[in-house]
Coordinates of C-alpha atoms in Angstrom, one line a residue:
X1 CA 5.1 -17.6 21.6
X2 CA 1.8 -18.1 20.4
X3 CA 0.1 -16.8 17.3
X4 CA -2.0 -13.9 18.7
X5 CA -5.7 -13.8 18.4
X6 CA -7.6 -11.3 16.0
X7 CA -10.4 -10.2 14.7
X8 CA -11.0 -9.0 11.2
X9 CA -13.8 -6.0 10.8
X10 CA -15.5 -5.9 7.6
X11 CA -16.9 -8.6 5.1
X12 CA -16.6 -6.9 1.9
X13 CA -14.2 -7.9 -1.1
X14 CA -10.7 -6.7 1.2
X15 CA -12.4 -8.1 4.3
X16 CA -13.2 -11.4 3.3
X17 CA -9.3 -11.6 1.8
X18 CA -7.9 -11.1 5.4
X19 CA -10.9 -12.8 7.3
X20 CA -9.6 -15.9 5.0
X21 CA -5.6 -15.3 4.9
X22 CA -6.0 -15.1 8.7
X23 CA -7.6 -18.2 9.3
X24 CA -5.2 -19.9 7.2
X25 CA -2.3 -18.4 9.0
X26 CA -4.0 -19.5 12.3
X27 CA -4.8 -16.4 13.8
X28 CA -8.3 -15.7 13.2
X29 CA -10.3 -15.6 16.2
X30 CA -13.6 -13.9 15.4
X31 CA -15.2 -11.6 12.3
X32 CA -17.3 -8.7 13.1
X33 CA -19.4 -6.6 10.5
X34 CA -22.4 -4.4 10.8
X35 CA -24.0 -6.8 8.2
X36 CA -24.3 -9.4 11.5
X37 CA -26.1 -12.3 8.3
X38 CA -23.1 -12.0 6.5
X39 CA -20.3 -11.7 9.6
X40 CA -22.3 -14.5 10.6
X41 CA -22.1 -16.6 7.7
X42 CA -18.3 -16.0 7.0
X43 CA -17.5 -16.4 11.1
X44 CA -19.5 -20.2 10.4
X45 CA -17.3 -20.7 7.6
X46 CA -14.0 -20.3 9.4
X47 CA -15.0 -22.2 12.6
X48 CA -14.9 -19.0 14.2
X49 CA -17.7 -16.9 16.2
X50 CA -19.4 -13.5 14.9
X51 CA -18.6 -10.3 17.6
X52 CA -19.9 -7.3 18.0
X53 CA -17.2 -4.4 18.3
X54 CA -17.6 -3.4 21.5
X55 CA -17.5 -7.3 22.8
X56 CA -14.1 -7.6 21.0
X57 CA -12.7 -4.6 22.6
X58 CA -13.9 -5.5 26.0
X59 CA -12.2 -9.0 25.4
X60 CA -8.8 -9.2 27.4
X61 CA -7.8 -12.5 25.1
X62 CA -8.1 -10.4 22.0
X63 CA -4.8 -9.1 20.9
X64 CA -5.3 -7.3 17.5
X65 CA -7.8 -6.3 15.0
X66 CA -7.7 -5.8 11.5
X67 CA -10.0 -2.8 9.8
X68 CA -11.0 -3.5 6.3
X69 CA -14.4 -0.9 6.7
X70 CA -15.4 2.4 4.7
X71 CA -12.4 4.4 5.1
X72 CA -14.8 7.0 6.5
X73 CA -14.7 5.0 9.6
X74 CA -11.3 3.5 9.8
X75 CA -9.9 6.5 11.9
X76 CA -12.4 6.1 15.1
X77 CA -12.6 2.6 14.4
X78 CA -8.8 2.2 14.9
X79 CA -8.6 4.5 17.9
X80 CA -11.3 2.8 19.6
X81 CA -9.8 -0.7 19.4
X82 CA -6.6 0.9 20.1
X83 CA -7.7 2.8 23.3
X84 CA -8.9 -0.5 24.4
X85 CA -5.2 -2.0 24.1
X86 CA -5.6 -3.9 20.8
X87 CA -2.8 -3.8 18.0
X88 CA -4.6 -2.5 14.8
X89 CA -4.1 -3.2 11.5
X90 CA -6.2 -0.6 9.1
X91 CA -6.6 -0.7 5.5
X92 CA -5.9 2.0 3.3
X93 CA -6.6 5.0 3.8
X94 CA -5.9 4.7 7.3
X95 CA -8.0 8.6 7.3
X96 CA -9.4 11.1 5.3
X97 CA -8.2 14.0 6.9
X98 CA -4.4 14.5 8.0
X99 CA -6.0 15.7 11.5
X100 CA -7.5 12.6 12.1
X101 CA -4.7 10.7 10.2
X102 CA -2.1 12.1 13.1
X103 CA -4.9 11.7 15.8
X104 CA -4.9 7.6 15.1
X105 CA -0.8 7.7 14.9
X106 CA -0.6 9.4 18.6
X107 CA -3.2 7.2 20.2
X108 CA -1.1 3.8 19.1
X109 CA 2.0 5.6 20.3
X110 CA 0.4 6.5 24.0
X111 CA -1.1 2.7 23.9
X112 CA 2.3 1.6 22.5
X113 CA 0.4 -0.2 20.1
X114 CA 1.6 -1.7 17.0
X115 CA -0.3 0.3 14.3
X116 CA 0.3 -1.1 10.5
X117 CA -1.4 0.3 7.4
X118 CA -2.6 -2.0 4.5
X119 CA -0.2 -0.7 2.0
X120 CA -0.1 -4.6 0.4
X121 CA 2.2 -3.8 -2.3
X122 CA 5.5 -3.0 0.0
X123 CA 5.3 -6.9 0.4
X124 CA 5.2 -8.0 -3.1
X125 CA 8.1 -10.2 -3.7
X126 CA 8.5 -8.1 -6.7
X127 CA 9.0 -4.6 -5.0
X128 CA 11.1 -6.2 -1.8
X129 CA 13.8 -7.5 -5.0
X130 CA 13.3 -3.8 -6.3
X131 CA 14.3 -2.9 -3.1
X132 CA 17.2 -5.1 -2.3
X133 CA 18.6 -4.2 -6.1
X134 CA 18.4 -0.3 -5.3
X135 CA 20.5 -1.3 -1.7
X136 CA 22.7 -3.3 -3.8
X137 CA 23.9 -0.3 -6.6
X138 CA 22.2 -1.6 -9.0
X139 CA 20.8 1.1 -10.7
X140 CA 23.8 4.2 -8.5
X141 CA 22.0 7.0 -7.5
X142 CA 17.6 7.1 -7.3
X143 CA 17.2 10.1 -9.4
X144 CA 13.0 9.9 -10.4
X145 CA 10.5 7.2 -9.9
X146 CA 7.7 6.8 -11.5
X147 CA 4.7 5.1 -10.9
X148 CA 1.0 4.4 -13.7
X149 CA -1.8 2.9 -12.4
X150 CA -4.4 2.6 -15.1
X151 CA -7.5 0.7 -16.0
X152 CA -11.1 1.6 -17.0
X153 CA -14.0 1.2 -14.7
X154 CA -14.2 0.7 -10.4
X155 CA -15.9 4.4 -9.8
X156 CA -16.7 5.2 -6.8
X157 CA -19.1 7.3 -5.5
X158 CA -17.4 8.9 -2.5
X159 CA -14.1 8.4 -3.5
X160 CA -12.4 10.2 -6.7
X161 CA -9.3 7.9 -8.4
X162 CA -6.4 9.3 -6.4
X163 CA -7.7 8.2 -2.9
X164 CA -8.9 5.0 -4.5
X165 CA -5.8 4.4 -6.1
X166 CA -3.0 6.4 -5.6
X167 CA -2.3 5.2 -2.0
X168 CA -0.9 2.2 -3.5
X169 CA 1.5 4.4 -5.7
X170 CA 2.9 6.4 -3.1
X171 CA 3.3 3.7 -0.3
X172 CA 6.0 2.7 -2.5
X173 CA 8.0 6.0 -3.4
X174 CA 7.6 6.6 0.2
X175 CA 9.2 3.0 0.9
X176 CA 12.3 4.1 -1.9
X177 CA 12.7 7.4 -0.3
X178 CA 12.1 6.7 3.7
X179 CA 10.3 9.6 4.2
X180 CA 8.3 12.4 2.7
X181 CA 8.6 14.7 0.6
X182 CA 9.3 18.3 0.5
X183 CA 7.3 19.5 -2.1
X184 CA 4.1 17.7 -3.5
X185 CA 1.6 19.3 -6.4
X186 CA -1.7 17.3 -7.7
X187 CA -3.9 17.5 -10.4
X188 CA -7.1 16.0 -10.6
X189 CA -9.3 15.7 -14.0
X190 CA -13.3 14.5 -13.9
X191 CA -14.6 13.0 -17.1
X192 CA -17.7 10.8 -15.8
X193 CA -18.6 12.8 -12.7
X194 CA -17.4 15.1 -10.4
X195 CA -15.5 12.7 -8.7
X196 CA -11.9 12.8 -10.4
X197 CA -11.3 9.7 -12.5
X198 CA -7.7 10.3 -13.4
X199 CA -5.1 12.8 -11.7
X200 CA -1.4 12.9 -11.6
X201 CA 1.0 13.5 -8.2
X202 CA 4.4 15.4 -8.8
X203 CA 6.7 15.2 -5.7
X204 CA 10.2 17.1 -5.2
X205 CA 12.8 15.7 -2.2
X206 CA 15.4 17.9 -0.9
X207 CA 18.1 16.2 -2.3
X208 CA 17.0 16.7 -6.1
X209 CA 14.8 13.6 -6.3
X210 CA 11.8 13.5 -8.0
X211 CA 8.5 11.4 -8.3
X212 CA 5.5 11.7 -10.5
X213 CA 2.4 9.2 -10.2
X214 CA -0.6 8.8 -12.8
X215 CA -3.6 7.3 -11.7
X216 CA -6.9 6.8 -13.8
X217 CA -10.0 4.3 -13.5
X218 CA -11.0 6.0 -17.1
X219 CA -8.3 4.6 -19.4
X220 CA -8.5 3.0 -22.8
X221 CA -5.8 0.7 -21.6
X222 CA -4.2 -1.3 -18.4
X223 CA -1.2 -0.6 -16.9
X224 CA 0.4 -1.4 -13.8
X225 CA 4.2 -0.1 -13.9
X226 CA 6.7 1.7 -11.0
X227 CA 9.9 2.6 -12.8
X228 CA 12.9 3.7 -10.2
X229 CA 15.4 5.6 -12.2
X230 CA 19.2 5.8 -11.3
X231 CA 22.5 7.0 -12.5
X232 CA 23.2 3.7 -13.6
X233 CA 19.6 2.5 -15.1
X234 CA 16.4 1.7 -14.1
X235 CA 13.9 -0.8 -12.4
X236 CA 11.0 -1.5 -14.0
X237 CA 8.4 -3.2 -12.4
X238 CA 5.2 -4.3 -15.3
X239 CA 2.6 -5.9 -12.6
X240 CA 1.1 -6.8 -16.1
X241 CA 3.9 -9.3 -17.3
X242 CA 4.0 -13.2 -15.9
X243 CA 5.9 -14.6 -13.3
X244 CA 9.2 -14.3 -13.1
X245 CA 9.6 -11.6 -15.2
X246 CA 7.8 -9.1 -13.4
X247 CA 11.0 -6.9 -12.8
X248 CA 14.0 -6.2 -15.1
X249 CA 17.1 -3.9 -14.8
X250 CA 17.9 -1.8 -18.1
X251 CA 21.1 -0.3 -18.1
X252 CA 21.4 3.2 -19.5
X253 CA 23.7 6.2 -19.1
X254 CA 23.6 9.8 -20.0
X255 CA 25.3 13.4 -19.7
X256 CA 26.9 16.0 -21.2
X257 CA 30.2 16.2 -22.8
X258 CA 32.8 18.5 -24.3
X259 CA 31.3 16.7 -27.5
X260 CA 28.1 17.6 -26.3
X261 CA 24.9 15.0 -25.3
X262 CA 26.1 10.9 -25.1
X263 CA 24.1 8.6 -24.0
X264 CA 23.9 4.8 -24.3
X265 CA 20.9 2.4 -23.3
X266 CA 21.4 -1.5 -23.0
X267 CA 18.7 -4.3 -23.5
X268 CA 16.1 -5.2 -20.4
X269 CA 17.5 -7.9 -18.4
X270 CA 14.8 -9.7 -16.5
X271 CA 15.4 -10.7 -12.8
X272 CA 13.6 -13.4 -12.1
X273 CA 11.4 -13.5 -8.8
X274 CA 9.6 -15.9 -7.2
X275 CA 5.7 -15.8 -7.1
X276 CA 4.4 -14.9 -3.4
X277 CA 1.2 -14.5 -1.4
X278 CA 1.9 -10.7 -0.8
X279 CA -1.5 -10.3 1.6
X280 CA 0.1 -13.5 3.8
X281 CA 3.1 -11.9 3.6
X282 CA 1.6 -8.7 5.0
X283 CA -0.8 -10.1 7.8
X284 CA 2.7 -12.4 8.6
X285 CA 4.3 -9.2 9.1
X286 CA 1.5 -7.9 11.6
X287 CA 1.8 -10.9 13.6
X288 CA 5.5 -11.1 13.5
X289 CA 5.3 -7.1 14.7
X290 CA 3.0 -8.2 17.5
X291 CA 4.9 -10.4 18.9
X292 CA 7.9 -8.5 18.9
X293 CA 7.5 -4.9 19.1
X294 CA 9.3 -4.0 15.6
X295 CA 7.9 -1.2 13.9
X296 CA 5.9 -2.0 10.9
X297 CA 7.6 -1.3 7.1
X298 CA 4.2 0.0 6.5
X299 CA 3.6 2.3 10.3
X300 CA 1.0 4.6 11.1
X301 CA 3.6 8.0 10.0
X302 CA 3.5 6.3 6.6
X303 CA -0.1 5.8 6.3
X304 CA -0.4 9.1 7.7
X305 CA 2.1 10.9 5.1
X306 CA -0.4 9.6 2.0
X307 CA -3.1 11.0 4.0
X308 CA -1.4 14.2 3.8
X309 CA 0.2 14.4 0.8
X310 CA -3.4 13.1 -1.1
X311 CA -5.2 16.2 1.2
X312 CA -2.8 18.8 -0.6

């Protein structure tokens, strides 16, 4: 089967990453934007022409689009293309409202449409080892995950640090888990504006599991760390550290006694992974669901469960 043809909406930073990825891929076929100088310019660049929206949903030969806009447009954007039989792939968030999130989710179901949400970091090489290690026993039991994402700087003015952020976060407790969870609390704290610019996400799963995220774009320092805890140890994944030693497994053990509290901890072992293009490795993904009909490790019901859980 061929590579399918699509068109990438949007030319800022995210846009011009998938407008690029695609062509290299081979499955670029236009690039649309409201700025039509720069859509131009970037189509020119990538030998391929500059469309207006509603000539790429009224073109039969155009399979799929991807949405890198304003995520205040991304929900009628993606129901638009997808009422006019494309296969959409949105950036995050896929919605700001759960309503609208749900609204996107049924019209790719009724279109049976492949609908996939930019959630980039379930394709890390990094996270799919995490994965493979938690499937494997490595760690027993998932008893807590955590997840920090903090820098200083990129404030918004229409979006506070836990939509900005924290959609990253929770696509990948949602990955570890397979579903939502049943309880979810946030707090949000503004230090430069009204807009939060650090908040935290505490979530509770039926089976005793736990998850806290921290998110802040007004830190003194960088970090960029999940931790998946088991009964066994933990994974820790430091975004910070170099290739290969993104990921290592540290051993520990603890619980109560007739002697009362023992618990042992073991030195971090490092598990080496190989260095990947994770936004190839997502658009790939896209293209491979296209042409197959699989469901996407990043659907629409995940996009639309941070969507919920960041509305609460």
């Amino acid at each position: 089967m061929t590579l399918p043809r699509i068109v990438s909406f949007g030319c800022g930073y995210w846009g011009r990453n998938h407008v690029r990825t695609l062509a290299e891929i081979g499955a670029l076929a236009g690039v649309c934007d409201l700025d039509e100088g720069a859509a131009q310019s970037l189509a020119a660049t990538h030998g391929v022409p500059y469309m207006l929206a509603e000539d790429v949903f009224a073109d039969n030969s155009i399979d799929g689009v991807v949405l890198a806009l304003p995520a205040s447009v991304h929900a009628e954007m993606a129901k638009s293309a997808l009422n006019a039989g494309k296969h959409v792939f949105v950036e995050k968030p896929m919605a700001l409202t759960p309503e609208d999130a749900q609204e996107v989710v049924a019209h790719a179901a009724a279109k049976n449409r492949t609908l996939m949400v930019g959630h980039i970091l379930r394709y890390h090489n990094t996270f799919r080892k995490l994965l493979a290690c938690i499937d494997d026993g490595m760690i027993g039991d998932v008893v807590h995950l955590q997840s920090n994402r903090l820098a200083f700087g990129k404030f918004h003015a229409t979006f506070d640090a836990l939509w900005d952020l924290a959609p990253h976060d929770l696509s990948l407790v949602l990955s570890v888990m397979g579903k939502a969870p049943k309880e979810t609390g946030i707090i949000r704290h503004a230090f430069a504006s009204d807009q939060a610019d650090s908040g935290y996400i505490h979530m509770h799963y039926a089976e005793g599991v736990t998850a806290d995220i921290h998110v802040s774009r007004h830190s003194a320092y960088n970090e960029r760390r999940f931790v998946v805890k088991g009964t066994k140890g933990s994974l820790v994944w430091d975004d910070w550290l170099d290739w290969p030693n993104k990921l290592s497994f540290i051993p520990h053990a603890a619980g109560m006694t007739n002697a009362g509290w023992e618990f042992q901890r073991n030195e971090a072992q490092f598990l080496p992974t190989e260095q990947g293009m994770a936004l190839t490795d997502e658009l790939n993904h896209f293209i491979d669901c296209i042409k197959t009909g699989a469901r996407p490790q990043t659907d629409g019901a995940q996009g639309a469960a941070v969507v919920q859980i960041l509305s609460s």
